[in-house]
């Protein structure tokens, strides 16, 4: 997975048909921190038909913390 730090935004990430998943790891996130993971596809000026799903896991990579497929009013995801 690509390594990220808190307060970092990933922009311009494109998915291709041969790669249907992107994985990221976060450094420096501590208990009690607030983390927002959000996708922008259908809300872009030139809207994408991509229907995203975001799932956040604990450091073990197995325990799910939260997941979202469609945030209210959009096909984009927000956890």
mmCIF file of N, CA and C in Angstrom:
data_model
loop_
_atom_site.group_PDB
_atom_site.id
_atom_site.type_symbol
_atom_site.label_atom_id
_atom_site.label_comp_id
_atom_site.label_asym_id
_atom_site.label_seq_id
_atom_site.Cartn_x
_atom_site.Cartn_y
_atom_site.Cartn_z
ATOM 1 N N UNK A 1 0.823 -1.207 0.000
ATOM 2 C CA UNK A 1 0.000 0.000 0.000
ATOM 3 C C UNK A 1 0.861 1.263 0.000
ATOM 4 N N UNK A 2 0.321 2.317 -0.554
ATOM 5 C CA UNK A 2 0.989 3.619 -0.510
ATOM 6 C C UNK A 2 0.904 4.172 0.903
ATOM 7 N N UNK A 3 1.997 4.717 1.417
ATOM 8 C CA UNK A 3 2.035 5.252 2.782
ATOM 9 C C UNK A 3 1.629 6.720 2.781
ATOM 10 N N UNK A 4 0.725 7.081 3.685
ATOM 11 C CA UNK A 4 0.256 8.458 3.840
ATOM 12 C C UNK A 4 0.487 8.917 5.264
ATOM 13 N N UNK A 5 0.506 10.225 5.459
ATOM 14 C CA UNK A 5 0.570 10.791 6.801
ATOM 15 C C UNK A 5 -0.722 11.549 7.057
ATOM 16 N N UNK A 6 -0.997 11.842 8.319
ATOM 17 C CA UNK A 6 -2.189 12.613 8.673
ATOM 18 C C UNK A 6 -2.138 13.958 7.964
ATOM 19 N N UNK A 7 -3.278 14.515 7.638
ATOM 20 C CA UNK A 7 -3.420 15.800 6.960
ATOM 21 C C UNK A 7 -2.976 15.754 5.501
ATOM 22 N N UNK A 8 -2.829 14.583 4.925
ATOM 23 C CA UNK A 8 -2.409 14.466 3.532
ATOM 24 C C UNK A 8 -3.610 14.176 2.649
ATOM 25 N N UNK A 9 -3.661 14.837 1.502
ATOM 26 C CA UNK A 9 -4.723 14.611 0.524
ATOM 27 C C UNK A 9 -4.127 13.916 -0.689
ATOM 28 N N UNK A 10 -4.807 12.903 -1.148
ATOM 29 C CA UNK A 10 -4.389 12.212 -2.362
ATOM 30 C C UNK A 10 -5.319 12.678 -3.463
ATOM 31 N N UNK A 11 -4.758 13.300 -4.489
ATOM 32 C CA UNK A 11 -5.569 13.805 -5.597
ATOM 33 C C UNK A 11 -5.040 13.234 -6.904
ATOM 34 N N UNK A 12 -5.919 13.144 -7.868
ATOM 35 C CA UNK A 12 -5.516 12.697 -9.189
ATOM 36 C C UNK A 12 -5.265 11.208 -9.293
ATOM 37 N N UNK A 13 -5.776 10.452 -8.342
ATOM 38 C CA UNK A 13 -5.606 8.990 -8.372
ATOM 39 C C UNK A 13 -6.641 8.427 -9.323
ATOM 40 N N UNK A 14 -6.218 7.713 -10.320
ATOM 41 C CA UNK A 14 -7.138 7.140 -11.297
ATOM 42 C C UNK A 14 -7.112 5.625 -11.219
ATOM 43 N N UNK A 15 -8.281 5.029 -11.319
ATOM 44 C CA UNK A 15 -8.391 3.578 -11.338
ATOM 45 C C UNK A 15 -8.468 3.108 -12.779
ATOM 46 N N UNK A 16 -7.840 2.003 -13.068
ATOM 47 C CA UNK A 16 -7.942 1.425 -14.401
ATOM 48 C C UNK A 16 -8.715 0.116 -14.320
ATOM 49 N N UNK A 17 -9.205 -0.338 -15.442
ATOM 50 C CA UNK A 17 -10.059 -1.523 -15.443
ATOM 51 C C UNK A 17 -9.330 -2.777 -14.960
ATOM 52 N N UNK A 18 -8.005 -2.814 -15.072
ATOM 53 C CA UNK A 18 -7.272 -4.000 -14.628
ATOM 54 C C UNK A 18 -6.911 -3.939 -13.141
ATOM 55 N N UNK A 19 -7.175 -2.817 -12.491
ATOM 56 C CA UNK A 19 -6.870 -2.663 -11.063
ATOM 57 C C UNK A 19 -8.095 -2.074 -10.372
ATOM 58 N N UNK A 20 -8.818 -2.899 -9.670
ATOM 59 C CA UNK A 20 -10.087 -2.459 -9.106
ATOM 60 C C UNK A 20 -10.000 -2.044 -7.645
ATOM 61 N N UNK A 21 -8.792 -2.053 -7.069
ATOM 62 C CA UNK A 21 -8.619 -1.658 -5.672
ATOM 63 C C UNK A 21 -7.393 -0.781 -5.522
ATOM 64 N N UNK A 22 -7.456 0.145 -4.582
ATOM 65 C CA UNK A 22 -6.295 0.921 -4.146
ATOM 66 C C UNK A 22 -6.205 0.770 -2.640
ATOM 67 N N UNK A 23 -5.011 0.496 -2.128
ATOM 68 C CA UNK A 23 -4.783 0.350 -0.695
ATOM 69 C C UNK A 23 -3.814 1.428 -0.233
ATOM 70 N N UNK A 24 -4.088 2.034 0.931
ATOM 71 C CA UNK A 24 -3.220 3.040 1.528
ATOM 72 C C UNK A 24 -3.004 2.687 2.991
ATOM 73 N N UNK A 25 -1.837 3.001 3.512
ATOM 74 C CA UNK A 25 -1.594 2.873 4.954
ATOM 75 C C UNK A 25 -1.376 4.279 5.502
ATOM 76 N N UNK A 26 -1.751 4.481 6.756
ATOM 77 C CA UNK A 26 -1.636 5.799 7.386
ATOM 78 C C UNK A 26 -0.624 5.751 8.516
ATOM 79 N N UNK A 27 0.246 6.733 8.567
ATOM 80 C CA UNK A 27 1.230 6.844 9.640
ATOM 81 C C UNK A 27 0.852 8.012 10.541
ATOM 82 N N UNK A 28 1.099 7.871 11.818
ATOM 83 C CA UNK A 28 0.885 8.975 12.751
ATOM 84 C C UNK A 28 -0.536 9.150 13.236
ATOM 85 N N UNK A 29 -1.413 8.199 12.965
ATOM 86 C CA UNK A 29 -2.790 8.275 13.459
ATOM 87 C C UNK A 29 -2.824 7.615 14.831
ATOM 88 N N UNK A 30 -3.350 8.349 15.819
ATOM 89 C CA UNK A 30 -3.388 7.843 17.189
ATOM 90 C C UNK A 30 -4.821 7.666 17.668
ATOM 91 N N UNK A 31 -5.001 6.875 18.692
ATOM 92 C CA UNK A 31 -6.322 6.687 19.295
ATOM 93 C C UNK A 31 -6.893 8.060 19.645
ATOM 94 N N UNK A 32 -8.143 8.287 19.297
ATOM 95 C CA UNK A 32 -8.797 9.557 19.575
ATOM 96 C C UNK A 32 -8.729 10.542 18.417
ATOM 97 N N UNK A 33 -7.852 10.310 17.441
ATOM 98 C CA UNK A 33 -7.777 11.168 16.259
ATOM 99 C C UNK A 33 -9.031 10.992 15.412
ATOM 100 N N UNK A 34 -9.398 12.028 14.684
ATOM 101 C CA UNK A 34 -10.500 11.955 13.745
ATOM 102 C C UNK A 34 -9.921 11.787 12.344
ATOM 103 N N UNK A 35 -10.403 10.808 11.642
ATOM 104 C CA UNK A 35 -9.932 10.505 10.302
ATOM 105 C C UNK A 35 -11.126 10.540 9.356
ATOM 106 N N UNK A 36 -10.999 11.282 8.267
ATOM 107 C CA UNK A 36 -12.044 11.325 7.246
ATOM 108 C C UNK A 36 -11.444 10.812 5.944
ATOM 109 N N UNK A 37 -12.069 9.798 5.370
ATOM 110 C CA UNK A 37 -11.658 9.253 4.077
ATOM 111 C C UNK A 37 -12.831 9.463 3.139
ATOM 112 N N UNK A 38 -12.581 10.152 2.031
ATOM 113 C CA UNK A 38 -13.674 10.535 1.142
ATOM 114 C C UNK A 38 -13.220 10.434 -0.310
ATOM 115 N N UNK A 39 -14.119 10.003 -1.175
ATOM 116 C CA UNK A 39 -13.825 9.967 -2.606
ATOM 117 C C UNK A 39 -14.658 11.026 -3.329
ATOM 118 N N UNK A 40 -14.130 11.505 -4.432
ATOM 119 C CA UNK A 40 -14.846 12.439 -5.292
ATOM 120 C C UNK A 40 -14.805 11.873 -6.703
ATOM 121 N N UNK A 41 -15.909 11.396 -7.173
ATOM 122 C CA UNK A 41 -16.012 10.903 -8.547
ATOM 123 C C UNK A 41 -17.277 11.494 -9.174
ATOM 124 N N UNK A 42 -18.433 11.170 -8.602
ATOM 125 C CA UNK A 42 -19.690 11.672 -9.163
ATOM 126 C C UNK A 42 -19.871 13.170 -8.927
ATOM 127 N N UNK A 43 -19.123 13.742 -7.960
ATOM 128 C CA UNK A 43 -19.260 15.171 -7.662
ATOM 129 C C UNK A 43 -18.233 16.036 -8.386
ATOM 130 N N UNK A 44 -17.407 15.440 -9.231
ATOM 131 C CA UNK A 44 -16.459 16.229 -10.020
ATOM 132 C C UNK A 44 -17.208 17.057 -11.052
ATOM 133 N N UNK A 45 -16.595 18.152 -11.495
ATOM 134 C CA UNK A 45 -17.230 18.989 -12.517
ATOM 135 C C UNK A 45 -17.567 18.159 -13.753
ATOM 136 N N UNK A 46 -16.635 17.316 -14.154
ATOM 137 C CA UNK A 46 -16.873 16.359 -15.227
ATOM 138 C C UNK A 46 -17.094 15.011 -14.538
ATOM 139 N N UNK A 47 -18.332 14.766 -14.095
ATOM 140 C CA UNK A 47 -18.653 13.628 -13.234
ATOM 141 C C UNK A 47 -18.216 12.295 -13.827
ATOM 142 N N UNK A 48 -17.680 11.454 -12.951
ATOM 143 C CA UNK A 48 -17.279 10.101 -13.313
ATOM 144 C C UNK A 48 -18.397 9.135 -12.943
ATOM 145 N N UNK A 49 -18.615 8.081 -13.713
ATOM 146 C CA UNK A 49 -19.625 7.079 -13.362
ATOM 147 C C UNK A 49 -19.142 6.107 -12.283
ATOM 148 N N UNK A 50 -17.893 6.270 -11.832
ATOM 149 C CA UNK A 50 -17.317 5.380 -10.829
ATOM 150 C C UNK A 50 -18.154 5.391 -9.551
ATOM 151 N N UNK A 51 -18.509 4.232 -9.058
ATOM 152 C CA UNK A 51 -19.267 4.092 -7.811
ATOM 153 C C UNK A 51 -18.315 3.489 -6.782
ATOM 154 N N UNK A 52 -17.758 4.333 -5.924
ATOM 155 C CA UNK A 52 -16.701 3.914 -5.010
ATOM 156 C C UNK A 52 -17.235 3.285 -3.724
ATOM 157 N N UNK A 53 -16.371 2.505 -3.087
ATOM 158 C CA UNK A 53 -16.596 1.955 -1.752
ATOM 159 C C UNK A 53 -15.298 2.163 -0.980
ATOM 160 N N UNK A 54 -15.397 2.709 0.221
ATOM 161 C CA UNK A 54 -14.229 2.917 1.076
ATOM 162 C C UNK A 54 -14.419 2.090 2.342
ATOM 163 N N UNK A 55 -13.399 1.330 2.697
ATOM 164 C CA UNK A 55 -13.396 0.570 3.940
ATOM 165 C C UNK A 55 -12.108 0.899 4.677
ATOM 166 N N UNK A 56 -12.224 1.202 5.966
ATOM 167 C CA UNK A 56 -11.065 1.532 6.807
ATOM 168 C C UNK A 56 -10.861 0.386 7.789
ATOM 169 N N UNK A 57 -9.601 -0.071 7.876
ATOM 170 C CA UNK A 57 -9.235 -1.186 8.754
ATOM 171 C C UNK A 57 -8.244 -0.734 9.815
ATOM 172 N N UNK A 58 -8.215 -1.461 10.930
ATOM 173 C CA UNK A 58 -7.173 -1.253 11.945
ATOM 174 C C UNK A 58 -5.829 -1.666 11.354
ATOM 175 N N UNK A 59 -4.759 -1.413 12.085
ATOM 176 C CA UNK A 59 -3.397 -1.716 11.621
ATOM 177 C C UNK A 59 -3.208 -3.184 11.268
ATOM 178 N N UNK A 60 -4.039 -4.073 11.835
ATOM 179 C CA UNK A 60 -3.885 -5.503 11.531
ATOM 180 C C UNK A 60 -4.331 -5.853 10.107
ATOM 181 N N UNK A 61 -5.005 -4.891 9.430
ATOM 182 C CA UNK A 61 -5.458 -5.117 8.065
ATOM 183 C C UNK A 61 -6.658 -6.024 7.938
ATOM 184 N N UNK A 62 -7.234 -6.435 9.067
ATOM 185 C CA UNK A 62 -8.358 -7.372 9.069
ATOM 186 C C UNK A 62 -9.587 -6.773 9.746
ATOM 187 N N UNK A 63 -9.384 -6.109 10.879
ATOM 188 C CA UNK A 63 -10.482 -5.568 11.672
ATOM 189 C C UNK A 63 -11.032 -4.296 11.027
ATOM 190 N N UNK A 64 -12.282 -4.366 10.593
ATOM 191 C CA UNK A 64 -12.919 -3.225 9.931
ATOM 192 C C UNK A 64 -13.372 -2.190 10.945
ATOM 193 N N UNK A 65 -13.027 -0.925 10.695
ATOM 194 C CA UNK A 65 -13.448 0.184 11.557
ATOM 195 C C UNK A 65 -14.714 0.818 11.001
ATOM 196 N N UNK A 66 -14.778 0.983 9.678
ATOM 197 C CA UNK A 66 -15.948 1.582 9.054
ATOM 198 C C UNK A 66 -15.915 1.384 7.557
ATOM 199 N N UNK A 67 -17.096 1.468 6.948
ATOM 200 C CA UNK A 67 -17.189 1.285 5.505
ATOM 201 C C UNK A 67 -18.371 2.095 4.976
ATOM 202 N N UNK A 68 -18.244 2.581 3.722
ATOM 203 C CA UNK A 68 -19.337 3.326 3.112
ATOM 204 C C UNK A 68 -19.266 3.178 1.609
ATOM 205 N N UNK A 69 -20.416 2.991 0.986
ATOM 206 C CA UNK A 69 -20.495 2.890 -0.460
ATOM 207 C C UNK A 69 -21.113 4.114 -1.095
ATOM 208 N N UNK A 70 -22.068 4.714 -0.428
ATOM 209 C CA UNK A 70 -22.735 5.898 -0.964
ATOM 210 C C UNK A 70 -23.031 6.868 0.182
ATOM 211 N N UNK A 71 -22.298 7.987 0.217
ATOM 212 C CA UNK A 71 -22.597 9.027 1.205
ATOM 213 C C UNK A 71 -23.941 9.662 0.823
ATOM 214 N N UNK A 72 -24.632 10.280 1.766
ATOM 215 C CA UNK A 72 -25.952 10.859 1.467
ATOM 216 C C UNK A 72 -25.925 11.779 0.238
ATOM 217 N N UNK A 73 -26.778 11.480 -0.737
ATOM 218 C CA UNK A 73 -26.930 12.308 -1.915
ATOM 219 C C UNK A 73 -25.911 12.124 -3.014
ATOM 220 N N UNK A 74 -25.053 11.093 -2.903
ATOM 221 C CA UNK A 74 -24.005 10.894 -3.912
ATOM 222 C C UNK A 74 -23.619 9.429 -4.012
ATOM 223 N N UNK A 75 -22.988 9.052 -5.120
ATOM 224 C CA UNK A 75 -22.431 7.705 -5.244
ATOM 225 C C UNK A 75 -21.006 7.653 -4.703
ATOM 226 N N UNK A 76 -20.474 8.802 -4.279
ATOM 227 C CA UNK A 76 -19.145 8.863 -3.687
ATOM 228 C C UNK A 76 -19.202 8.319 -2.264
ATOM 229 N N UNK A 77 -18.036 7.980 -1.733
ATOM 230 C CA UNK A 77 -17.957 7.343 -0.408
ATOM 231 C C UNK A 77 -17.364 8.311 0.611
ATOM 232 N N UNK A 78 -17.779 8.159 1.885
ATOM 233 C CA UNK A 78 -17.228 8.966 2.972
ATOM 234 C C UNK A 78 -17.302 8.173 4.261
ATOM 235 N N UNK A 79 -16.146 8.009 4.892
ATOM 236 C CA UNK A 79 -16.080 7.341 6.198
ATOM 237 C C UNK A 79 -15.403 8.299 7.152
#
